[in-house]
Amino acid sequence: MTPMGDPIQSPSHPEIVPAIGVRGNSSGSPTKAWRGRLMNTLAWASLVYTFLCTFPGSYGIVSPGLDASWMFALNRLAGSSTYLFGRDVVFTYGPLGFLMVPEVDGNGATLIIAEVFWCLLHVSLFAVAAWRFRRQAAALMLFSAGYLTVAGLGIWLDNRLLFTLGAFALLSLESNATSIVFAAAAVALGFTGLLMKWSVGLSGLSIVAASWLILMKHGGSASRRILICGMFSAVLGIVAISVLMQSPANAWRWTRESMEVAAGYSAAMSFVGGLRQLFLAVGSGACLLALHFMLSRKSRYCLWMFAGFFFLALKGGFVRQDAHRMAYFAGVAMIPVVLLFAPPLLGRERWKAMGALVALGAMAVFAARDYKAPPLRLAATQDYLLMRPGISHIKNLVSIGLVIRDLRAAAASQLRPRVLPQAWQTRLDDPRATVSILPWELSVAAANRLHWQPAYVLQLYSAYTAELDKEVAEHLAGSGPEYLIVNYDAIDARNMFMDTPLTWRVVMNRYEVADTDLNAQRVLMVRKARGAGEELRELGTGRASMNGWVPVPEGTHLLYAPLQINFTVLGKLADILYQTPPLYIETVRRRGRIIRNRLISATAENGILINYPPGDQVDMEGLFSGEAADPVVRFRLVQPARSWRFQDRYSWRLLESSRTVEPMGAPPQPPSVPELVPAKIHGRKANLVIHASDPNGVRDLQVVQLLISGRLDGANACYLSYEIAGQRMLLVSDSGSGAAGYGHPGDAAALGNSRCQIQLEQTSATIEGNVLTIRLPIELKPIVAGEQHVYVFVMDREGLKKDWTERGVWQVK
């Protein structure tokens, strides 16, 4: 680095671009001047080309789904004076979170603000790049090529912000008048990122703090002004956050609880999978470490400014196995590109940085092979290089009114299955009838005119620590809404009653069933005039080993089991630095069924419902009404094989509740063979109707399947499966396993494989009495010919079934 007393400086003269001249030409020859002008022209053209190719634009459609729901919530809560972040809502995204996921809600203001923000950020970055490299043609072309590459790898909006922030922080290391401006701008972007998303703000502020450390250690008198300006901007940022959240206490609470939510995600999302991508991530770290040794001492300090960002990107990308990992590789690849803005990075060091980018880009491309829909598809790459997405984004920005209109129409179509029954809408139309939606399908609030009151963590999927579970329960017990709309929804083999046990205990004590929507599989619950008291008494305590069975006493009283599960020292370190492997609980029912659910160790200490945990919508409704069947007789905890993260022994307690349940019905009987109408079909198109019933009640059905083929074989067939609990229609791929596509009846989409196509918008599944009626418009593809047999299959929640039975014949000409 520079000697003490002087901040990092860029050279006083412009970088000289070597000319590829003819022997004998003098330094001032016309040939060299012409080539210099050509280089400058190419450099500026590459900058404009990259600007157009990478122009941002992201328009979300309000739609059903886990992630789509919290995205809608952020847009709905933007600017709300009723529900404040930190006081009423906590989430890893903040009051400006809608900038990351802009959607049309209300008048479309959030979408317009978001698009203007990202447009201005894009323009600012390229304006600064043009100014920084205005006399350095080679550096300008390297920046253009580098940014084009990282954007093509799939740079997310949060990394666009961090890229710009990193450039500003590096430019603040210079000793000139503009450094103060860049220092203030970097801090402003850091706090803006914090208000968008906690991890983004933390990454950005870590880069800013590292730049301050460099200035303090290696700067002189000139750097003091830059430091003072930056720190003053940070104070203003803290004040701005406190004002936006209406008090410093709210701001602090949001920050603290965001850390809790992030900690819960580590257990909620992590899976044990292949090691190839982890090895690639380690390789990316080794690549940056190799770059460290190739750079001068001055430049190394600039590289280490991004250490905090690297760690958070690794942690965020590897707590789960999906597009987050691709976001990690694209994010890390941007480090050598943004390093071009570092004042001491000149000449050959810039080319070394680009060499690191090539290596990181190759790792990203290799990592993309693990995904069924990699972001680096050839057609998408061609469109990207032809500027089609960028030009389209610019056109959308110009005609934003038409975009908002189209998005509203698309949202209305997507949300049609979430429209509530008219009787419910009439009941909830009262302004005093506040409504919360559990566990996470918040799109119901978007599809209906509800007086929506968000849950404390927006979705129970985010309440995966003991503290957050307790906070949500206290909010419901205290200032909770008048109504709850509840549907049984669990993913990743979890049981939602075990995930947030205190919350569901409060729901059972403070609310009662007001109505049930059988077709949509949801329950309307109303707050009791007086919350039912619940007394607990301890039945016993003990310690058990992993994989060791613990008996559960039978009876009509609800039993809760607080479990104290501890990490090993190495396991806790792995949880902090990497991820937590899934932990499972196996329960054995009296009728012999063994059910495995994923368990969140942090919330298990709050006392999971152990003897009657509902496994689906029907079980849940029965429990709410005081009925239950097939109790658990023993349980055990199971951790992944050869896992060293959790201690082998854990503590358990059994608490008996004063709440009781009544045994439900007689032993289950197998379902009836479904009927098919019509039984004889001709042509290529037909509207098939399946009628399914069950002697235990139609809601005991779990899955109904249809197979159209020349023989009883799922390969190369029209093989359709309908899951009743999740209302999900799935078309099996040509191989006979896996999905060619899936959706819900009424969705504006089509399912298709090589044999048939189904328009979901024209399908329906309704329950009337004890009959489930499924209507399917099916069109067979030209490859299908001759006589086809139509088979049906049905299975209930107990695993009882009626095997494939032929119910019709289809003559295809």
Coordinates of N, CA, C and O in Angstrom, one line a residue, residues 10 108 141 164 171 174 187 193 218 256 275 277 383 387 500 648 674 720 722:
S10 N -4.5 7.1 -7.6 CA -4.3 6.6 -8.9 C -3.2 7.4 -9.6 O -2.9 8.5 -9.1
G108 N -49.8 0.5 -8.5 CA -48.6 0.2 -9.2 C -47.4 1.1 -8.8 O -46.4 1.0 -9.5
M141 N -12.8 -1.4 -22.0 CA -13.2 -2.7 -22.6 C -13.2 -3.8 -21.7 O -14.1 -4.7 -21.7
T164 N -22.2 -1.9 -7.6 CA -22.1 -0.4 -7.7 C -21.5 0.1 -6.4 O -20.6 1.0 -6.4
L171 N -13.4 3.7 -5.2 CA -13.0 5.0 -5.7 C -12.9 6.0 -4.5 O -12.2 7.0 -4.7
E174 N -9.2 7.1 -3.3 CA -8.3 8.1 -3.9 C -8.3 9.4 -3.1 O -9.2 9.6 -2.3
V187 N -21.9 4.6 1.4 CA -22.7 4.4 2.7 C -24.2 4.4 2.4 O -24.9 3.6 2.9
G193 N -29.5 -0.8 0.9 CA -29.5 -2.3 0.8 C -30.0 -2.9 2.1 O -30.7 -3.9 2.1
H218 N -3.7 3.2 6.2 CA -2.7 3.6 5.2 C -3.0 5.0 4.6 O -2.3 5.5 3.7
R256 N -32.4 -7.2 15.0 CA -32.2 -8.4 15.8 C -33.0 -9.6 15.4 O -32.5 -10.7 15.3
L275 N -21.6 -33.2 -3.6 CA -20.5 -32.4 -3.1 C -19.9 -31.6 -4.3 O -19.0 -30.8 -4.1
Q277 N -20.9 -29.2 -6.3 CA -21.0 -27.7 -6.2 C -20.2 -27.1 -5.0 O -19.7 -26.0 -5.1
D383 N -30.2 -14.5 -27.1 CA -31.1 -13.3 -27.0 C -30.4 -12.2 -26.2 O -30.5 -11.0 -26.5
M387 N -29.1 -8.2 -27.3 CA -29.7 -7.1 -26.6 C -31.2 -7.2 -26.4 O -31.8 -6.2 -26.0
T500 N -43.7 -24.9 14.3 CA -43.9 -23.8 15.1 C -44.9 -24.2 16.2 O -46.1 -23.8 16.2
D648 N -25.4 -37.1 20.5 CA -26.1 -38.4 20.3 C -27.3 -38.4 21.3 O -28.3 -39.0 21.0
P674 N -62.8 -45.6 -8.9 CA -63.5 -44.4 -9.5 C -64.2 -44.8 -10.8 O -63.9 -45.7 -11.5
L720 N -51.6 -39.1 -15.7 CA -52.0 -37.9 -15.0 C -52.3 -38.3 -13.5 O -52.9 -39.3 -13.3
Y722 N -53.6 -36.6 -9.7 CA -54.2 -35.4 -9.0 C -54.1 -35.7 -7.5 O -54.6 -36.7 -7.0

